Short mmCIF file of C-alpha atoms in Angstrom, two decimals:
data_model
loop_
_atom_site.label_atom_id
_atom_site.label_comp_id
_atom_site.label_asym_id
_atom_site.label_seq_id
_atom_site.Cartn_x
_atom_site.Cartn_y
_atom_site.Cartn_z
CA MET B 1 -101.36 -59.32 24.29
CA ILE B 2 -98.72 -60.93 26.51
CA LEU B 3 -95.89 -58.50 27.18
CA PRO B 4 -92.36 -59.74 26.45
CA ALA B 5 -89.62 -59.73 29.06
CA TYR B 6 -87.96 -56.37 29.61
CA ASP B 7 -84.87 -55.78 27.50
CA PRO B 8 -83.42 -52.25 27.72
CA ALA B 9 -81.91 -52.65 24.24
CA ALA B 10 -85.26 -53.60 22.64
CA PRO B 11 -86.68 -50.99 20.25
CA TYR B 12 -89.22 -48.44 21.49
CA SER B 13 -91.75 -49.89 19.03
CA VAL B 14 -92.19 -52.88 21.36
CA PHE B 15 -93.60 -50.53 24.00
CA GLN B 16 -95.55 -48.51 21.43
CA ASN B 17 -97.25 -51.57 19.95
CA ALA B 18 -98.05 -53.03 23.38
CA VAL B 19 -99.82 -49.84 24.43
CA MET B 20 -101.75 -49.37 21.18
CA ASP B 21 -102.95 -52.96 21.46
CA ARG B 22 -104.87 -51.76 24.54
CA TYR B 23 -106.02 -48.58 22.80
CA LYS B 24 -107.85 -49.95 19.80
CA PRO B 25 -110.72 -48.07 18.12
CA GLY B 26 -113.98 -49.45 19.40
CA VAL B 27 -112.45 -50.25 22.77
CA ARG B 28 -111.47 -46.65 23.52
CA ARG B 29 -112.94 -43.38 22.32
CA PRO B 30 -111.56 -42.18 18.97
CA THR B 31 -110.18 -39.00 20.55
CA THR B 32 -108.44 -41.04 23.26
CA VAL B 33 -106.90 -43.37 20.68
CA SER B 34 -105.76 -40.43 18.57
CA LYS B 35 -104.18 -38.64 21.53
CA MET B 36 -102.37 -41.76 22.70
CA LYS B 37 -101.07 -42.48 19.20
CA ARG B 38 -99.77 -38.93 18.90
CA VAL B 39 -97.94 -38.75 22.22
CA LEU B 40 -96.37 -42.18 21.71
CA GLY B 41 -95.12 -40.98 18.34
CA GLU B 42 -93.63 -37.84 19.87
CA PHE B 43 -91.69 -39.81 22.48
CA ALA B 44 -90.52 -42.27 19.81
CA GLU B 45 -88.27 -39.49 18.52
CA LEU B 46 -86.59 -39.23 21.94
CA CYS B 47 -86.52 -42.87 23.05
CA PRO B 48 -84.89 -45.25 20.55
CA THR B 49 -84.98 -48.15 23.03
CA LEU B 50 -86.96 -49.29 26.06
CA GLY B 51 -84.05 -48.27 28.27
CA ASP B 52 -84.50 -44.67 27.14
CA ILE B 53 -88.03 -44.46 28.56
CA ASN B 54 -87.23 -42.73 31.84
CA TYR B 55 -87.37 -39.31 33.47
CA THR B 56 -84.61 -37.92 31.23
CA ALA B 57 -86.99 -38.03 28.25
CA ILE B 58 -89.48 -35.57 29.75
CA PRO B 59 -87.49 -32.26 29.70
CA PRO B 60 -86.52 -32.49 26.00
CA TRP B 61 -90.10 -33.44 25.12
CA ILE B 62 -91.42 -30.36 26.95
CA GLU B 63 -88.84 -28.17 25.21
CA ALA B 64 -89.77 -29.60 21.80
CA HIS B 65 -93.43 -28.73 22.36
CA ARG B 66 -93.13 -25.48 24.29
CA GLY B 67 -95.19 -23.72 21.64
CA ARG B 68 -98.29 -25.65 22.70
CA LEU B 69 -100.61 -24.64 25.50
CA ILE B 70 -99.48 -26.03 28.83
CA VAL B 71 -102.88 -27.55 29.46
CA THR B 72 -102.44 -29.49 26.21
CA ASN B 73 -98.99 -30.72 27.21
CA LEU B 74 -100.34 -31.72 30.62
CA SER B 75 -103.03 -33.75 28.91
CA TYR B 76 -100.49 -35.49 26.67
CA LEU B 77 -98.22 -36.25 29.61
CA GLY B 78 -101.22 -37.75 31.38
CA SER B 79 -101.73 -40.04 28.39
CA PHE B 80 -98.06 -41.02 28.38
CA ARG B 81 -98.24 -41.83 32.09
CA ALA B 82 -101.26 -44.04 31.34
CA ALA B 83 -99.19 -45.76 28.64
CA CYS B 84 -96.37 -46.41 31.10
CA ASN B 85 -98.87 -47.88 33.57
CA VAL B 86 -100.48 -50.11 30.94
CA ALA B 87 -97.11 -51.53 29.88
CA ARG B 88 -95.32 -51.14 33.22
CA LYS B 89 -93.49 -54.44 32.70
CA LEU B 90 -91.64 -52.76 29.81
CA VAL B 91 -90.99 -49.52 31.73
CA PRO B 92 -89.44 -50.46 35.08
CA ASP B 93 -87.92 -46.97 35.39
CA SER B 94 -91.12 -45.02 34.74
CA PRO B 95 -90.71 -41.27 34.07
CA PHE B 96 -93.55 -40.74 36.54
CA ALA B 97 -92.22 -42.83 39.41
CA GLU B 98 -91.43 -39.69 41.42
CA TRP B 99 -93.25 -36.84 39.69
CA GLY B 100 -96.71 -36.64 38.16
CA PRO B 101 -97.27 -34.64 34.92
CA LYS B 102 -97.95 -31.34 36.68
CA ARG B 103 -94.68 -31.41 38.64
CA TRP B 104 -92.73 -31.07 35.40
CA PHE B 105 -94.00 -27.49 34.97
CA SER B 106 -93.17 -24.50 37.13
CA GLU B 107 -95.87 -22.58 38.99
CA ALA B 108 -95.03 -19.58 36.79
CA ASP B 109 -95.72 -21.64 33.67
CA LEU B 110 -99.03 -22.88 35.04
CA ALA B 111 -100.10 -19.42 36.22
CA HIS B 112 -99.55 -17.88 32.77
CA ASP B 113 -101.17 -20.65 30.77
CA PRO B 114 -103.86 -18.83 28.72
CA GLU B 115 -106.16 -21.83 28.97
CA ARG B 116 -106.32 -21.26 32.73
CA THR B 117 -107.52 -17.69 32.24
CA PHE B 118 -110.51 -16.39 34.13
CA HIS B 119 -112.26 -13.06 33.73
CA GLY B 120 -113.76 -10.49 36.06
CA SER B 121 -117.46 -9.65 36.01
CA GLU B 122 -116.81 -6.47 34.04
CA ASP B 123 -115.04 -8.35 31.25
CA VAL B 124 -117.82 -10.93 31.01
CA ALA B 125 -120.33 -8.09 30.80
CA LYS B 126 -118.36 -6.58 27.88
CA VAL B 127 -118.50 -9.85 25.94
CA LEU B 128 -122.22 -10.30 26.58
CA ALA B 129 -122.96 -6.69 25.62
CA LEU B 130 -121.16 -7.11 22.29
CA ALA B 131 -122.97 -10.40 21.67
CA ASP B 132 -126.28 -8.61 22.34
CA ALA B 133 -125.44 -5.78 19.96
CA ARG B 134 -124.38 -8.08 17.14
CA ALA B 135 -127.42 -10.31 17.58
CA ARG B 136 -129.75 -7.31 17.31
CA ARG B 137 -128.35 -6.17 13.98
CA GLY B 138 -126.99 -9.48 12.71
CA GLY B 139 -128.42 -12.65 11.26
CA TRP B 140 -128.94 -16.21 12.45
CA PRO B 141 -125.22 -16.95 13.15
CA ALA B 142 -124.91 -13.90 15.42
CA LYS B 143 -128.03 -14.88 17.34
CA ARG B 144 -126.75 -18.45 17.70
CA LEU B 145 -123.40 -17.22 19.02
CA ARG B 146 -125.13 -14.95 21.53
CA ALA B 147 -127.24 -17.79 22.91
CA LEU B 148 -124.21 -20.08 23.05
CA VAL B 149 -122.02 -17.61 24.94
CA TYR B 150 -124.80 -16.83 27.42
CA THR B 151 -125.28 -20.55 28.08
CA LEU B 152 -121.56 -21.12 28.66
CA VAL B 153 -121.27 -18.12 30.97
CA TYR B 154 -124.42 -18.69 33.02
CA LEU B 155 -124.09 -22.46 33.46
CA GLY B 156 -120.31 -22.87 33.67
CA ALA B 157 -120.80 -26.09 31.72
CA ARG B 158 -118.22 -27.78 29.52
CA ARG B 159 -118.00 -26.74 25.87
CA ASN B 160 -119.33 -29.94 24.32
CA GLU B 161 -121.98 -30.37 27.00
CA VAL B 162 -123.51 -27.12 25.78
CA LEU B 163 -122.87 -27.59 22.05
CA GLY B 164 -124.44 -31.05 22.14
CA LEU B 165 -127.71 -29.93 23.74
CA ARG B 166 -130.97 -30.77 22.01
CA VAL B 167 -133.91 -28.38 22.09
CA GLU B 168 -135.80 -31.00 24.09
CA ASP B 169 -133.09 -30.83 26.78
CA VAL B 170 -134.25 -27.31 27.64
CA ASP B 171 -137.37 -27.17 29.79
CA LEU B 172 -138.22 -23.47 29.87
CA ALA B 173 -141.52 -24.05 31.64
CA ASP B 174 -139.82 -25.57 34.69
CA GLY B 175 -136.58 -23.63 34.19
CA LEU B 176 -134.32 -26.68 33.84
CA ILE B 177 -131.62 -27.92 31.46
CA HIS B 178 -130.87 -31.62 31.12
CA ILE B 179 -127.18 -32.40 30.60
CA ARG B 180 -127.29 -35.95 29.23
CA PRO B 181 -125.52 -38.04 26.59
CA ASN B 182 -126.87 -38.54 23.09
CA ALA B 183 -125.84 -40.18 19.83
CA ARG B 184 -123.76 -37.18 18.72
CA ARG B 185 -122.13 -36.21 22.01
CA ARG B 186 -120.93 -38.32 24.92
CA LEU B 187 -120.30 -36.85 28.35
CA LYS B 188 -116.87 -36.65 29.96
CA THR B 189 -117.74 -38.56 33.15
CA ARG B 190 -120.71 -40.30 34.72
CA SER B 191 -121.12 -37.41 37.13
CA SER B 192 -121.43 -35.03 34.16
CA LYS B 193 -125.06 -36.05 33.70
CA ALA B 194 -127.19 -33.55 35.57
CA LEU B 195 -130.31 -31.45 35.79
CA LEU B 196 -129.38 -27.77 36.16
CA PRO B 197 -131.63 -24.80 36.94
CA ILE B 198 -131.65 -22.07 34.29
CA PRO B 199 -130.72 -18.61 35.62
CA LYS B 200 -133.36 -15.97 34.88
CA ARG B 201 -131.32 -14.01 32.34
CA LEU B 202 -130.34 -17.16 30.46
CA LYS B 203 -133.96 -18.32 30.43
CA PHE B 204 -134.92 -15.09 28.65
CA VAL B 205 -132.14 -15.54 26.06
CA LEU B 206 -132.96 -19.19 25.35
CA ALA B 207 -136.68 -18.48 25.07
CA ALA B 208 -135.88 -16.03 22.27
CA TRP B 209 -133.35 -18.32 20.58
CA ALA B 210 -134.92 -21.81 20.70
CA PRO B 211 -137.63 -21.11 18.06
CA LEU B 212 -134.95 -19.71 15.74
CA ALA B 213 -132.69 -22.77 15.99
CA ASP B 214 -134.93 -24.53 13.44
CA SER B 215 -133.41 -27.89 14.36
CA GLU B 216 -133.62 -30.64 16.95
CA TRP B 217 -130.26 -29.29 18.17
CA LEU B 218 -130.15 -26.19 20.34
CA PHE B 219 -126.96 -24.98 18.65
CA PRO B 220 -126.99 -26.57 15.19
CA GLY B 221 -124.36 -26.27 12.50
CA ALA B 222 -124.95 -24.15 9.42
CA ARG B 223 -126.97 -26.89 7.68
CA LYS B 224 -128.99 -27.50 10.86
CA VAL B 225 -128.70 -31.28 10.62
CA GLY B 226 -126.34 -31.77 13.56
CA PRO B 227 -124.80 -29.95 16.53
CA TRP B 228 -122.26 -27.18 15.92
CA LEU B 229 -119.30 -29.21 17.17
CA HIS B 230 -116.93 -28.47 14.31
CA GLY B 231 -116.45 -26.15 11.35
CA ALA B 232 -113.93 -24.65 8.96
CA ASN B 233 -111.16 -22.47 10.36
CA GLY B 234 -112.66 -19.23 11.57
CA TYR B 235 -116.12 -20.76 11.78
CA LYS B 236 -115.58 -23.28 14.57
CA PRO B 237 -117.40 -22.49 17.81
CA SER B 238 -114.08 -21.96 19.60
CA ASP B 239 -112.90 -19.55 16.89
CA GLN B 240 -116.12 -17.54 17.03
CA ILE B 241 -116.11 -17.34 20.84
CA ARG B 242 -112.48 -16.25 20.98
CA GLU B 243 -113.00 -13.64 18.25
CA LEU B 244 -116.01 -12.21 20.08
CA GLY B 245 -113.89 -11.86 23.21
CA GLU B 246 -111.05 -10.16 21.36
CA ASP B 247 -113.44 -7.72 19.68
CA ALA B 248 -114.89 -6.91 23.11
CA GLY B 249 -111.39 -6.24 24.46
CA VAL B 250 -111.27 -9.47 26.46
CA PRO B 251 -108.43 -11.65 25.11
CA ASN B 252 -108.32 -15.41 25.68
CA PHE B 253 -112.07 -15.64 26.18
CA THR B 254 -112.98 -19.29 25.57
CA ALA B 255 -115.51 -21.87 26.68
CA LEU B 256 -112.93 -23.14 29.17
CA SER B 257 -112.13 -19.68 30.52
CA ALA B 258 -115.88 -19.16 31.01
CA ARG B 259 -115.92 -22.30 33.17
CA HIS B 260 -112.91 -21.09 35.16
CA THR B 261 -114.64 -17.72 35.57
CA PHE B 262 -117.84 -19.32 36.84
CA ALA B 263 -115.91 -21.38 39.40
CA THR B 264 -113.92 -18.35 40.57
CA LEU B 265 -116.73 -15.80 40.81
CA ALA B 266 -119.20 -18.21 42.42
CA GLU B 267 -117.54 -17.66 45.79
CA GLY B 268 -118.41 -13.98 45.51
CA TRP B 269 -122.03 -14.93 44.85
CA GLY B 270 -122.06 -16.54 48.29
CA TRP B 271 -121.75 -20.13 47.04
CA GLY B 272 -119.94 -22.78 49.04
CA GLU B 273 -117.82 -25.63 47.70
CA ALA B 274 -120.77 -28.04 47.60
CA MET B 275 -122.96 -25.76 45.47
CA ILE B 276 -120.11 -25.02 43.05
CA GLN B 277 -119.48 -28.75 42.72
CA ARG B 278 -123.16 -29.42 41.96
CA PHE B 279 -123.06 -27.00 39.04
CA LEU B 280 -119.61 -27.83 37.66
CA ARG B 281 -119.87 -31.57 38.48
CA HIS B 282 -116.17 -32.14 39.12
CA THR B 283 -115.47 -35.63 40.40
CA THR B 284 -112.81 -34.58 42.93
CA PRO B 285 -112.06 -31.49 45.07
CA ILE B 286 -108.58 -31.38 43.52
CA THR B 287 -110.05 -30.89 40.05
CA GLN B 288 -112.39 -28.19 41.30
CA LYS B 289 -109.51 -26.38 42.98
CA HIS B 290 -107.77 -26.19 39.60
CA TYR B 291 -110.67 -24.06 38.30
CA ARG B 292 -110.75 -21.56 41.14
CA HIS B 293 -108.37 -18.61 41.14
CA VAL B 294 -107.35 -15.75 43.39
CA HIS B 295 -109.52 -12.77 42.42
CA ILE B 296 -108.34 -9.62 44.20
CA PRO B 297 -111.53 -7.52 43.71
CA GLN B 298 -113.54 -10.34 45.25
CA MET B 299 -111.11 -10.56 48.17
CA ALA B 300 -111.19 -6.77 48.58
CA ALA B 301 -114.99 -6.83 48.84
CA ALA B 302 -114.71 -9.49 51.52
CA ALA B 303 -112.01 -7.50 53.32
CA ASP B 304 -114.33 -4.47 53.48
CA ARG B 305 -116.71 -6.55 55.57
CA ILE B 306 -114.10 -7.31 58.22
CA SER B 307 -115.10 -5.63 61.46
CA PHE B 308 -114.09 -5.77 65.10
CA ALA B 309 -116.55 -3.15 66.34
CA ARG B 310 -118.35 -3.90 69.56
CA PRO B 311 -122.04 -4.64 69.19
CA ARG B 312 -124.23 -1.82 70.42
CA ALA B 313 -125.92 -2.37 73.74
CA SER B 314 -129.65 -2.81 73.46
CA ALA B 315 -131.78 -0.03 74.88
#
């Protein structure tokens, strides 16, 4: 599509149509197309003309959607920035010329975003203990949830990477898990594909669970014909994980918070940046930094090892 000449009085739909021409189903992922369509529609309410697409549109958009998680709004702003770049000829005064999406939020907002939550070791232990107890006295769904939560916690992997695993991706004999794309689940980036070692405790849990899955999928849905990627309200994986955390007294426990927790606590396990990156598979150090948080107990333990004592003279 050839973009028309810029006219500040032209309707916003000119920009909207130009962008969606580049975001057609089949060319882009369905979720990407859906997200772009949604954010363009939201800004349509604030920008009647092309001349209105500038930095003044961002604050009222944020205010209109303050009820959403900040990480969600950041993602939508990232899509809108991509739209402005795709049709930059129609947006000479880009809202992102000076500030990127993150700069539009205060540090206080970002710090209190529940999706950036991480948990201490004690809280993770509470969640796992409750999962163990419910699996012992519960049925197949409770055992599935236990295995899922253990996998998320011990690998620090992304939600859909874990939910889309096949049984054949788990090599218990060699203690390895293959993170790779399949027909039902694509990976986020090329670097997401990996071969990860299975921690001892997780190996024990998966050895008990895999025969019970009764499916080619490690974490199948209720009918066992596909991966447990979706579900009715209250029965989605995210709903079940969050509810388990709340019942254990650990609010905001999610697949994403488990990943943040892994990244944060790994330093206390003696891991360096390179090892953390190999497990989490972030493409840039900046992204990895976003997942690591200040953890006072971990810092206190390190502080206890500070010493300026003179070494003893040898006899």
